[in-house]
mmCIF file of C-alpha atoms and ligand atoms in Angstrom:
data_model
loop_
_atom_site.group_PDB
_atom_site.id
_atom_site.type_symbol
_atom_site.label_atom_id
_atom_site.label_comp_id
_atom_site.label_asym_id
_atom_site.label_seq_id
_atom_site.Cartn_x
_atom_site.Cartn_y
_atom_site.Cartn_z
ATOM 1 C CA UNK B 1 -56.402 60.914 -53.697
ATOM 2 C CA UNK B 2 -53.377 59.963 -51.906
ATOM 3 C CA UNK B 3 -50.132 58.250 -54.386
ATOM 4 C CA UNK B 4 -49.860 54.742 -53.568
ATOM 5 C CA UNK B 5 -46.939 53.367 -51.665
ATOM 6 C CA UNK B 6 -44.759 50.369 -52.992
ATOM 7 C CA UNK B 7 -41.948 48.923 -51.644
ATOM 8 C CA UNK B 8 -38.535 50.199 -53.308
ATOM 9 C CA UNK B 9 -36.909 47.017 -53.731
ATOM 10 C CA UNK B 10 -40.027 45.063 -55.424
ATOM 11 C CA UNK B 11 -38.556 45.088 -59.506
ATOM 12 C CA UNK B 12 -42.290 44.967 -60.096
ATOM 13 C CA UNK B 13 -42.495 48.365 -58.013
ATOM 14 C CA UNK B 14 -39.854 49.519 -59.917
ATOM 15 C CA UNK B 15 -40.747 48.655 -63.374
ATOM 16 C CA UNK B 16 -44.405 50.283 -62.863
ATOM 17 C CA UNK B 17 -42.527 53.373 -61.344
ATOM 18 C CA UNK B 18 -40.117 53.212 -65.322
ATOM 19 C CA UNK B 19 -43.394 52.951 -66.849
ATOM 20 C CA UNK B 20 -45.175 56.468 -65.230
ATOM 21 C CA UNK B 21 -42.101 58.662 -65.538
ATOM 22 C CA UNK B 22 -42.422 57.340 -69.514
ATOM 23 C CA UNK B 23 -46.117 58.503 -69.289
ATOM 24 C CA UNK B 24 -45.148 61.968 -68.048
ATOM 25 C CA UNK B 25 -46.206 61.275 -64.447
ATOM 26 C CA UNK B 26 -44.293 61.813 -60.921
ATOM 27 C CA UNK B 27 -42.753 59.458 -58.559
ATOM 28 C CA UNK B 28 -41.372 59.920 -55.227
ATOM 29 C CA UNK B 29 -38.067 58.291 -55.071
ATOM 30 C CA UNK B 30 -35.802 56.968 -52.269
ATOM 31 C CA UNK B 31 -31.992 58.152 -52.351
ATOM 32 C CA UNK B 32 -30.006 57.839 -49.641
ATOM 33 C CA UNK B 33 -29.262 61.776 -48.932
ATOM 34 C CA UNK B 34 -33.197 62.844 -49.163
ATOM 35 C CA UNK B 35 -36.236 61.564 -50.836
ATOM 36 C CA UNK B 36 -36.766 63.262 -54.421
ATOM 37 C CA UNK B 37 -39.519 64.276 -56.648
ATOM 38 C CA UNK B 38 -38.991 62.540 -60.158
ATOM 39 C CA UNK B 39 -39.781 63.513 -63.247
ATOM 40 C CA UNK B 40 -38.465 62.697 -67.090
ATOM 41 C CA UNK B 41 -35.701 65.591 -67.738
ATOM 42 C CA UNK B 42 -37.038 65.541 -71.174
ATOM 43 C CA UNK B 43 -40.236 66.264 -70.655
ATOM 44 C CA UNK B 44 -41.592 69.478 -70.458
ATOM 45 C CA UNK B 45 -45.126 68.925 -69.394
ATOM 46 C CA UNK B 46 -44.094 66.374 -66.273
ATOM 47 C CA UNK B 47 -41.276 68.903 -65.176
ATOM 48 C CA UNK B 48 -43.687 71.743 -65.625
ATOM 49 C CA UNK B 49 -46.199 69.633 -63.515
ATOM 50 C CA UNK B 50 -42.911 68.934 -60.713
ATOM 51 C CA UNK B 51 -42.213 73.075 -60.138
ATOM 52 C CA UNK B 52 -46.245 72.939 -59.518
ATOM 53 C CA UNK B 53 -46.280 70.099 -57.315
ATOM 54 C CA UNK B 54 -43.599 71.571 -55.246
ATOM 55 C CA UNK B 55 -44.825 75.124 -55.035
ATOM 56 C CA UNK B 56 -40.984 75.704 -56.542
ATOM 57 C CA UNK B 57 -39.985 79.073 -57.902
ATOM 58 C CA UNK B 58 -39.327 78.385 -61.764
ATOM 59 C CA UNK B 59 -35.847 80.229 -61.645
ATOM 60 C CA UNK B 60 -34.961 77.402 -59.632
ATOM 61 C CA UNK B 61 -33.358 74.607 -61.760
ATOM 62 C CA UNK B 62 -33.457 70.914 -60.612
ATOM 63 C CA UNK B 63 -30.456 68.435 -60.456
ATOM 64 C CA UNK B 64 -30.412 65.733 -63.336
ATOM 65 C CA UNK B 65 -30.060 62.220 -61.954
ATOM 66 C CA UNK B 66 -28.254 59.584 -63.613
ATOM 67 C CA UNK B 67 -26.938 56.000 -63.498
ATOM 68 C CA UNK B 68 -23.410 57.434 -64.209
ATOM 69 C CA UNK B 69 -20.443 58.937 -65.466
ATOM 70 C CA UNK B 70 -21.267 57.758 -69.217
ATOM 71 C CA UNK B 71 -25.034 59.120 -68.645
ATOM 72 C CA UNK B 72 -23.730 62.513 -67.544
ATOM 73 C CA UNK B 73 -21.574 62.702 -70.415
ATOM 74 C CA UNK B 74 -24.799 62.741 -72.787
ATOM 75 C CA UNK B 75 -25.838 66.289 -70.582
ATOM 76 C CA UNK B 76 -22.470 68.128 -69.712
ATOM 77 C CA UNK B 77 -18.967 69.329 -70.668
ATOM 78 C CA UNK B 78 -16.726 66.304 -68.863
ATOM 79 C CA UNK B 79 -13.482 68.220 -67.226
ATOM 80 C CA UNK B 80 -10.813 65.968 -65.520
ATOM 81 C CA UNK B 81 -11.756 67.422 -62.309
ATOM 82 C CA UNK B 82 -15.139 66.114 -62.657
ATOM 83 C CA UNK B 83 -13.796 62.668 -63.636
ATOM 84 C CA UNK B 84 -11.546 62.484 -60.623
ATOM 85 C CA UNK B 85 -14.682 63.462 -58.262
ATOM 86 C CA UNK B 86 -17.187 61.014 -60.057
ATOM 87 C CA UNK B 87 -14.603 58.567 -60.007
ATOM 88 C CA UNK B 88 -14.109 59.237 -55.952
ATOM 89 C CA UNK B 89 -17.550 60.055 -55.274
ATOM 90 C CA UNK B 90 -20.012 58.530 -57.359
ATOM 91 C CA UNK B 91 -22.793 56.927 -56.748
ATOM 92 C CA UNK B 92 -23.213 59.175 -54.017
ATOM 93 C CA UNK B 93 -24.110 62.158 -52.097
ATOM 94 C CA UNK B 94 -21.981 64.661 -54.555
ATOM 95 C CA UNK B 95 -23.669 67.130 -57.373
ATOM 96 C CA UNK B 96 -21.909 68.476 -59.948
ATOM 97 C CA UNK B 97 -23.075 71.711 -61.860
ATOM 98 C CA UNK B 98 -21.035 71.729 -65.530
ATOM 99 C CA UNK B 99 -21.522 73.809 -68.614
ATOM 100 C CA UNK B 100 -24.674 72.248 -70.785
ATOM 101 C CA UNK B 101 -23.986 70.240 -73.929
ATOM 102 C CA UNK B 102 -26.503 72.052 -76.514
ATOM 103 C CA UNK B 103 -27.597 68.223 -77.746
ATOM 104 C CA UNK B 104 -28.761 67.086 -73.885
ATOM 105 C CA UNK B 105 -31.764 65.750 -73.737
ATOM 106 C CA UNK B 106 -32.535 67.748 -70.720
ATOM 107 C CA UNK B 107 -35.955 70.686 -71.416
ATOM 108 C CA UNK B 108 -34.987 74.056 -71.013
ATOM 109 C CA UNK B 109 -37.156 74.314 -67.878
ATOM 110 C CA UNK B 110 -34.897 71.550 -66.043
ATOM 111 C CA UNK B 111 -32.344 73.521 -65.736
ATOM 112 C CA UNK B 112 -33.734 77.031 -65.670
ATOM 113 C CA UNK B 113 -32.909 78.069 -68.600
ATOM 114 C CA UNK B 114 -29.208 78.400 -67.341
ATOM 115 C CA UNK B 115 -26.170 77.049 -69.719
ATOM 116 C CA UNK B 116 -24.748 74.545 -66.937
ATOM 117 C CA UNK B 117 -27.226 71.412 -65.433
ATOM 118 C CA UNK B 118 -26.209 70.062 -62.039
ATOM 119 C CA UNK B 119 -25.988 66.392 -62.488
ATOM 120 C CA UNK B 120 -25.796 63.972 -59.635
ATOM 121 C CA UNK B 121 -25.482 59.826 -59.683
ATOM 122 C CA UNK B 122 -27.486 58.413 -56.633
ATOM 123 C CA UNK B 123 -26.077 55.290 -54.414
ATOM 124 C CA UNK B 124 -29.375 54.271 -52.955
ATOM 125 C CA UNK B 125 -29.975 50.511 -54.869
ATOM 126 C CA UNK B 126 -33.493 51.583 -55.758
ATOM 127 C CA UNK B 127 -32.986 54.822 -56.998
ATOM 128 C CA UNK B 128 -30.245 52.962 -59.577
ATOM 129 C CA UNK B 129 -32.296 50.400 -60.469
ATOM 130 C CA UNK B 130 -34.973 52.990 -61.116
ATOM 131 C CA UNK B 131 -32.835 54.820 -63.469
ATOM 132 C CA UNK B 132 -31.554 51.955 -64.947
ATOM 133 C CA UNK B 133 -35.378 50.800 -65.921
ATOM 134 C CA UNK B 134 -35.839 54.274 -67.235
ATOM 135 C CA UNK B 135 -32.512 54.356 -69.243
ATOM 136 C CA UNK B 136 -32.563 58.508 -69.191
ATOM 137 C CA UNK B 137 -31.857 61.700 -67.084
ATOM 138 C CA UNK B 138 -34.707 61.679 -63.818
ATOM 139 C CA UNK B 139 -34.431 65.734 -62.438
ATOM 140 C CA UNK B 140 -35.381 65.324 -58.771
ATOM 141 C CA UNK B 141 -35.889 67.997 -56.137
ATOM 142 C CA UNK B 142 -36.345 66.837 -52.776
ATOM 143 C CA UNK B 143 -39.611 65.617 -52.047
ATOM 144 C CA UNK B 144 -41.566 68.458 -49.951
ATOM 145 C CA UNK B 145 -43.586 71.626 -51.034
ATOM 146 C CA UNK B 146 -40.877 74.844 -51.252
ATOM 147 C CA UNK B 147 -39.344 76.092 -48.246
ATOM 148 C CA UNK B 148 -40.824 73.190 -46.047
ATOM 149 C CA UNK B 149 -38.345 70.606 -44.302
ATOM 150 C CA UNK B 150 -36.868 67.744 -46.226
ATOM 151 C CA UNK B 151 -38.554 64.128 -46.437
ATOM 152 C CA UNK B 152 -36.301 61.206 -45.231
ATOM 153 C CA UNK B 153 -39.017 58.475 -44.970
ATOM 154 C CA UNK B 154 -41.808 57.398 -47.777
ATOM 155 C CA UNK B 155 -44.105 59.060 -45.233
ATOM 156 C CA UNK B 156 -42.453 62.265 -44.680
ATOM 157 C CA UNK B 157 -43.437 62.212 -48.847
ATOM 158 C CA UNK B 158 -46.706 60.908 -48.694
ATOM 159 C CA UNK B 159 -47.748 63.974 -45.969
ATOM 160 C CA UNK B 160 -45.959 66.707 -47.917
ATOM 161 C CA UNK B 161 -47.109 65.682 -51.600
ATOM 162 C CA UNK B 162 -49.125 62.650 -51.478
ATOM 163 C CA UNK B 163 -51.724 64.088 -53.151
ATOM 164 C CA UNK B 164 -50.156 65.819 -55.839
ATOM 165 C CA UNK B 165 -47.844 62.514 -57.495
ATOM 166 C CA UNK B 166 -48.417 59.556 -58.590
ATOM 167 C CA UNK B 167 -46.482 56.580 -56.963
ATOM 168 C CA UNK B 168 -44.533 56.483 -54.022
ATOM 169 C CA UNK B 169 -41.088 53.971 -53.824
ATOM 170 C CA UNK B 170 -40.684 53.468 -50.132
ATOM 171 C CA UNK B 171 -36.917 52.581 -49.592
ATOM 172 C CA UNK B 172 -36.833 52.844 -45.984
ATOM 173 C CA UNK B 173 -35.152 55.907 -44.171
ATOM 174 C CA UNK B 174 -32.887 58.196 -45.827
ATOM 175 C CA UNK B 175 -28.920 56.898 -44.355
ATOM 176 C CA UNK B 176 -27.112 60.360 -44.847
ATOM 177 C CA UNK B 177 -30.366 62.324 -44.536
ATOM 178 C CA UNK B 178 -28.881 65.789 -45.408
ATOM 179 C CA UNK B 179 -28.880 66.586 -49.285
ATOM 180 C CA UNK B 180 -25.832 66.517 -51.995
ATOM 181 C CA UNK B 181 -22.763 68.333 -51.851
ATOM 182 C CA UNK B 182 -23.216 70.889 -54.614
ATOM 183 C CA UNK B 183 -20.059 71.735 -56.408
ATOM 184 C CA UNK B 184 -20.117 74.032 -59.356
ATOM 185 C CA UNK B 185 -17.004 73.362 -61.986
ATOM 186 C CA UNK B 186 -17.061 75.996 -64.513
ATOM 187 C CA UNK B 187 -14.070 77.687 -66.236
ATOM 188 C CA UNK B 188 -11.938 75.387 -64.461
ATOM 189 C CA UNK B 189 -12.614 75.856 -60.658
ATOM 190 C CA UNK B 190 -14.425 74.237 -58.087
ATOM 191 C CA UNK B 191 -17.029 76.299 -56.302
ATOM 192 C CA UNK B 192 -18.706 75.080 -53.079
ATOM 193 C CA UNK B 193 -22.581 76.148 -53.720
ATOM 194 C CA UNK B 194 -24.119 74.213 -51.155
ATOM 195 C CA UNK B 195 -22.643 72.058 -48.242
ATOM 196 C CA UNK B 196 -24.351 68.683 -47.847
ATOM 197 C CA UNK B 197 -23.935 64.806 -47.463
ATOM 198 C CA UNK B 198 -20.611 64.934 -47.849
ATOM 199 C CA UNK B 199 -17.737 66.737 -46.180
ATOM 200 C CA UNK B 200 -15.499 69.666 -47.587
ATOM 201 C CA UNK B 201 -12.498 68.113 -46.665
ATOM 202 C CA UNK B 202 -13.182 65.048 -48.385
ATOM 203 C CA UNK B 203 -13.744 66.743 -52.194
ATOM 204 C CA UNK B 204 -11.104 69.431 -51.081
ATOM 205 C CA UNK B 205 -8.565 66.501 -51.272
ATOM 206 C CA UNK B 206 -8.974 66.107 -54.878
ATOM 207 C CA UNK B 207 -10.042 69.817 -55.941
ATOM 208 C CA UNK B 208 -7.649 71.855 -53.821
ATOM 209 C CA UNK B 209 -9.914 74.732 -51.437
ATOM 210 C CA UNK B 210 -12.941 75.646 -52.760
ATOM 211 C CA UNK B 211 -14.062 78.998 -53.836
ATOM 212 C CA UNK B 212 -17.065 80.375 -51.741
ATOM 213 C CA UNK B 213 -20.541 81.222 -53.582
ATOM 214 C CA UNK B 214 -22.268 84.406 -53.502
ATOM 215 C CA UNK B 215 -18.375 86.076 -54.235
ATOM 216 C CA UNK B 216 -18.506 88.676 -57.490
ATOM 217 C CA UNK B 217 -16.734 86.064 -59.700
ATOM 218 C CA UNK B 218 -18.182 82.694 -58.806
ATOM 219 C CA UNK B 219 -21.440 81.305 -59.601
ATOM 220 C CA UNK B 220 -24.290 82.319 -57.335
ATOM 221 C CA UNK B 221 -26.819 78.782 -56.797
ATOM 222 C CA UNK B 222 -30.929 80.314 -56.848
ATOM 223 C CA UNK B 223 -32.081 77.526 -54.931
ATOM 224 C CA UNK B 224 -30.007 79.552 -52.115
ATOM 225 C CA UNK B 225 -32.520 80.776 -50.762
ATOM 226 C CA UNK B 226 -32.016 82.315 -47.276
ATOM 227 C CA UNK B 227 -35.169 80.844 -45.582
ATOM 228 C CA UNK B 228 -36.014 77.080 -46.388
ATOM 229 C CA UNK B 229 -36.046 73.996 -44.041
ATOM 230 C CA UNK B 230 -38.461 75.926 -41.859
ATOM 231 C CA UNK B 231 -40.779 73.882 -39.526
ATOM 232 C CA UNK B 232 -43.980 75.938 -38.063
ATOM 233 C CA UNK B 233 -42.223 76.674 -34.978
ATOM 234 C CA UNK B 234 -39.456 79.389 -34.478
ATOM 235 C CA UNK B 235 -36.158 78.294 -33.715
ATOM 236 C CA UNK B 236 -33.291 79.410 -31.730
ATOM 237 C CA UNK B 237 -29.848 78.397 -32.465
ATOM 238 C CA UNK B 238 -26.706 77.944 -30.491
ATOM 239 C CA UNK B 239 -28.926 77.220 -26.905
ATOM 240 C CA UNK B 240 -27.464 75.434 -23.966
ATOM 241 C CA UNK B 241 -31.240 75.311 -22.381
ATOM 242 C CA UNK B 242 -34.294 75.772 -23.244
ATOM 243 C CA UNK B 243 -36.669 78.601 -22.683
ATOM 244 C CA UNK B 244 -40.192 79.110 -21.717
ATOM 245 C CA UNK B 245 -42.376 77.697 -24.369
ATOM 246 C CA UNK B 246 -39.509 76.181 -25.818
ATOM 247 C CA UNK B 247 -38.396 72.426 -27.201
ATOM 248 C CA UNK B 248 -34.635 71.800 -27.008
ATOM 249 C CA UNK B 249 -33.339 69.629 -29.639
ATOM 250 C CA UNK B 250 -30.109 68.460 -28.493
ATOM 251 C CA UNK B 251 -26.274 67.085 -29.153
ATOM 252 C CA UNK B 252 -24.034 65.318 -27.808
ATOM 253 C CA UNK B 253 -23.859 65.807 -23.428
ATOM 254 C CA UNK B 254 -27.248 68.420 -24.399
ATOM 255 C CA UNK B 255 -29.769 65.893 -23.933
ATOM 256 C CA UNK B 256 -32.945 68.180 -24.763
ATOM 257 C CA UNK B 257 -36.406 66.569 -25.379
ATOM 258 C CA UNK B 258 -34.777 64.885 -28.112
ATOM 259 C CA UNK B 259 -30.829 64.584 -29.246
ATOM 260 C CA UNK B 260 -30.013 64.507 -32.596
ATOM 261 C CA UNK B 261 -26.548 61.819 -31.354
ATOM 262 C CA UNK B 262 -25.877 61.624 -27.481
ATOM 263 C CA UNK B 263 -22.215 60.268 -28.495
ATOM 264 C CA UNK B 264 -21.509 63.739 -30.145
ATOM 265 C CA UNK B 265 -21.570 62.205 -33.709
ATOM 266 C CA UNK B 266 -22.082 64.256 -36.484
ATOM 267 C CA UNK B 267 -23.122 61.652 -39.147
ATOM 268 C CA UNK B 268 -25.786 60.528 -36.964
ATOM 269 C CA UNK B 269 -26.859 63.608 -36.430
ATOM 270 C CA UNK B 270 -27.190 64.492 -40.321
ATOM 271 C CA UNK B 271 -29.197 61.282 -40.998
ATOM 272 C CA UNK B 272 -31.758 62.643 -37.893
ATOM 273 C CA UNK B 273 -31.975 65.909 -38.668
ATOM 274 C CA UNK B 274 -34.922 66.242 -40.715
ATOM 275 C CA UNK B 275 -36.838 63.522 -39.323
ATOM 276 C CA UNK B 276 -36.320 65.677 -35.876
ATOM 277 C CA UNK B 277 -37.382 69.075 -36.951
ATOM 278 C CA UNK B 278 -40.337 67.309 -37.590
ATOM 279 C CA UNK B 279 -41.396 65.316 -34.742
ATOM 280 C CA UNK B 280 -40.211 68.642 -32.448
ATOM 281 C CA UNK B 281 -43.009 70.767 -34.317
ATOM 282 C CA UNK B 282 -45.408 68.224 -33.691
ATOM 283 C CA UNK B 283 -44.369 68.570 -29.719
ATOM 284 C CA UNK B 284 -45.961 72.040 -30.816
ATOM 285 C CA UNK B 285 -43.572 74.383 -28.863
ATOM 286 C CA UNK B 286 -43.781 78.387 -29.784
ATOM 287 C CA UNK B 287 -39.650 78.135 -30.228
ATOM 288 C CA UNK B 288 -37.044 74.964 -31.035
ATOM 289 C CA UNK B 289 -34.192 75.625 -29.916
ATOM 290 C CA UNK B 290 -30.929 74.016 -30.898
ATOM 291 C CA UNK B 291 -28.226 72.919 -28.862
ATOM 292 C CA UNK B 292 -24.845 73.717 -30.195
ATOM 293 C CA UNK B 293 -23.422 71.683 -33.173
ATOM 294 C CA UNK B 294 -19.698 71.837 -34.076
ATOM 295 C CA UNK B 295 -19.073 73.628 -37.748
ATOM 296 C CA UNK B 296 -16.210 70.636 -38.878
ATOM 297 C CA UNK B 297 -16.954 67.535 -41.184
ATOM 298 C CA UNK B 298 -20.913 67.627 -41.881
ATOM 299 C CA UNK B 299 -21.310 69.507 -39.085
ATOM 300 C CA UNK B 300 -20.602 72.679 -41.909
ATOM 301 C CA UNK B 301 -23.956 71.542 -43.625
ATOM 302 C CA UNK B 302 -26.089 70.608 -40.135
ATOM 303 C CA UNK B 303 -25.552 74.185 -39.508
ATOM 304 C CA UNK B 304 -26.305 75.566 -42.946
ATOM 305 C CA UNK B 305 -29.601 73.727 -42.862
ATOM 306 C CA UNK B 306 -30.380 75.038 -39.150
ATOM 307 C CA UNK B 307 -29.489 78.396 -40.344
ATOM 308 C CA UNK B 308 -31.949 77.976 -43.008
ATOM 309 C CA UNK B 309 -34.920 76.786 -41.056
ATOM 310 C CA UNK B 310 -33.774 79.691 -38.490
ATOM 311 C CA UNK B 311 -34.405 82.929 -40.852
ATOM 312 C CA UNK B 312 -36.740 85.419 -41.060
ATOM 313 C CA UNK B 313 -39.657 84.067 -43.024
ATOM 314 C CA UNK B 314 -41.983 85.875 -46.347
ATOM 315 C CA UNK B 315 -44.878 87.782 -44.007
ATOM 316 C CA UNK B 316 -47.397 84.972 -45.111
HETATM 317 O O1 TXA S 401 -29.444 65.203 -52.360
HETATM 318 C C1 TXA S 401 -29.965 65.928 -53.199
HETATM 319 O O2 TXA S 401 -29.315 66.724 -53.888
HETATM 320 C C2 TXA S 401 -31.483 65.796 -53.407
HETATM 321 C C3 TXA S 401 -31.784 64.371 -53.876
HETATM 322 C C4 TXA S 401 -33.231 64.152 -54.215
HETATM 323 O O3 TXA S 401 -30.954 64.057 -54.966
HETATM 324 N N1 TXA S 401 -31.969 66.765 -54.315
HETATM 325 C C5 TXA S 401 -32.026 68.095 -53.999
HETATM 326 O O4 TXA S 401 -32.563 68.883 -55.002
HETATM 327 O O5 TXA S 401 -31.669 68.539 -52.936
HETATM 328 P P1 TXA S 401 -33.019 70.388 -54.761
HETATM 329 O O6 TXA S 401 -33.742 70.744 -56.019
HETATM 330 O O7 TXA S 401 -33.771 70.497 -53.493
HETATM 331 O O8 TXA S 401 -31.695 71.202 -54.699
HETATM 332 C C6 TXA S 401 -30.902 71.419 -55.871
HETATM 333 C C7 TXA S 401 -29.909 72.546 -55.642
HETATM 334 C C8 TXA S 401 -30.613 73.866 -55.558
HETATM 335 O O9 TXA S 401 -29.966 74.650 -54.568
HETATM 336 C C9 TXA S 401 -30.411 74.446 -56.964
HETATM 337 O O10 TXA S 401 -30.466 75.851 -57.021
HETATM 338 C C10 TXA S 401 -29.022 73.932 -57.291
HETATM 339 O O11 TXA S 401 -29.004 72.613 -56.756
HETATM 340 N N2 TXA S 401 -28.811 73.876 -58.746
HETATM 341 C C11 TXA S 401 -29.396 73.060 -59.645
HETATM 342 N N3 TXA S 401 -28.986 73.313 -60.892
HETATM 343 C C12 TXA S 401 -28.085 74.314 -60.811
HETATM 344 C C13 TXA S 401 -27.291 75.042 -61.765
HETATM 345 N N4 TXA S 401 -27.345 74.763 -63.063
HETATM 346 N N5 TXA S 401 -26.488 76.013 -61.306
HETATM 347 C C14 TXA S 401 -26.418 76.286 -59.987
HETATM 348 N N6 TXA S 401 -27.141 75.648 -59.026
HETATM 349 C C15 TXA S 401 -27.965 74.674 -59.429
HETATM 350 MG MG1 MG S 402 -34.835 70.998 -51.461
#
């Protein structure tokens, strides 16, 4: 049986939504960098039932939603460089991974297992007034089975994982459409673990230049994994045509079958992105391939997503 679908901005929608997180159950949310899987943080039967849902590799830990600053304060260690970012960031498109308090409510299998707990506060209106309802920590992966490509629309959600949750909140499509920012602050430096929704430069202007992941002293991110995004087609990157048996998905003065943003903007082309991988598989090419896209502003985590979808895949 397929979830039902209810309109995001109905309070009754909303408070029925509250009321099956409460029983353990699993709701697809709207936020407005993906859609996300939710589940009570506390709960160690509905997040157990989440990693299933998802197909999602246990070691992977989820990111703790919350209303706000004073929420995440219940969860994690509070250092004035994470004030200053929630403060210039929050609600919105930024993640913050900070040492664990040993009293959050948060189950061991939230967060891995690990001692830190990446905690993010959503802007979409219906994902806050969701939290709000459910007065608690909601972890939330994006809303697809492992490795596949991002939803952006209640649809995208209902295709992937209809089947396997509960309710659906459709809030319309996704307006950043690339996930969080992923910043890691432990012993006192910020460490860029995964570009997303919003840009480098922005945070950098508060936190100084960011330490790389995957270096021998910072903190590695397992979601990292080097193949993820992937549609069923191959892609190519980098193309200024296509080939035989290829789909070009283009940018900018690359028109291709489809373009991601014939002005050449990048924010446009973040909030597309996903929602174009898609409809090019279902143009059922052997290859995408992928005009150029510049590496500045979100550009940085358009590319890291394309790079993603791009790598060699498990033999299955
Ligand atoms: O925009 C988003 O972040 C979306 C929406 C739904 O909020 N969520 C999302 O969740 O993208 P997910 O599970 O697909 O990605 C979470 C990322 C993973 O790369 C994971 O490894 C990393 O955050 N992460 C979570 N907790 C961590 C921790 N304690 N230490 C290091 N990395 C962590
Ligand atoms: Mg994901």
């Amino acid at each position: 049986m397929t979830a039902p679908v209810l309109p995001a901005d109905s309070p009754d929608a909303i408070a029925r939504a509250a009321t099956i997180l409460r029983e353990g159950g699993l709701v697809g949310m709207p936020t407005e960098t993906v859609y996300g899987l939710a589940a009570d943080a506390n709960n160690a039967a509905a997040v157990a039932r989440l990693y299933a849902a998802k197909g999602r590799p246990r070691f992977n830990p989820l990111i703790a939603h919350v209303t706000d600053a004073e929420m995440a304060r219940t969860l994690v260690e509070w250092p004035g460089m994470a004030a200053e970012l929630a403060t210039a960031f929050w609600p919105g498109p930024l993640t913050l991974v900070l040492p664990k308090l040993n009293a959050a409510p948060i189950c061991d299998l939230a967060n891995a297992g690990l001692d830190s707990v990446a905690i993010r506060a959503p802007g979409h209106a219906s994902a806050r007034a969701l939290l709000a309802a459910f007065g608690g920590p909601l972890v939330a992966p994006s809303a697809n089975p492992s490795g596949g490509v991002s939803p952006t629309t209640a649809q995208h959600v209902s295709e992937g994982l209809g089947d396997r949750l509960d309710l659906i909140l459709d809030g319309g499509s996704c307006t950043v459409g690339l996930e969080s920012t992923v910043i890691a602050i432990l012993d006192g430096r910020a460490t860029l673990l995964r570009p997303g929704g919003l840009e480098r430069a922005r945070i950098e202007a508060i936190t100084g230049p960011l330490a790389a992941a995957g270096h021998a002293d910072a903190p590695a991110s397992p979601g990292m994994l080097a193949s993820h995004y992937a549609p069923r087609a191959a892609m190519r990157l980098n193309a200024p045509s296509a080939g035989s048996g290829e789909a070009l998905l283009g940018f900018g003065a690359i028109a291709g079958d489809l373009n991601l943003s014939a002005s050449g903007d990048l924010a446009e082309a973040a909030t597309r992105l996903f929602a174009a991988l898609r409809e090019m598989d279902a143009l059922g090419p052997s290859c995408i391939a992928v005009a150029p896209i510049p590496d500045e502003g979100l550009g940085e985590a358009i590319n890291d997503r394309l790079q993603r979808a791009a790598a060699p895949r498990d033999g299955s």
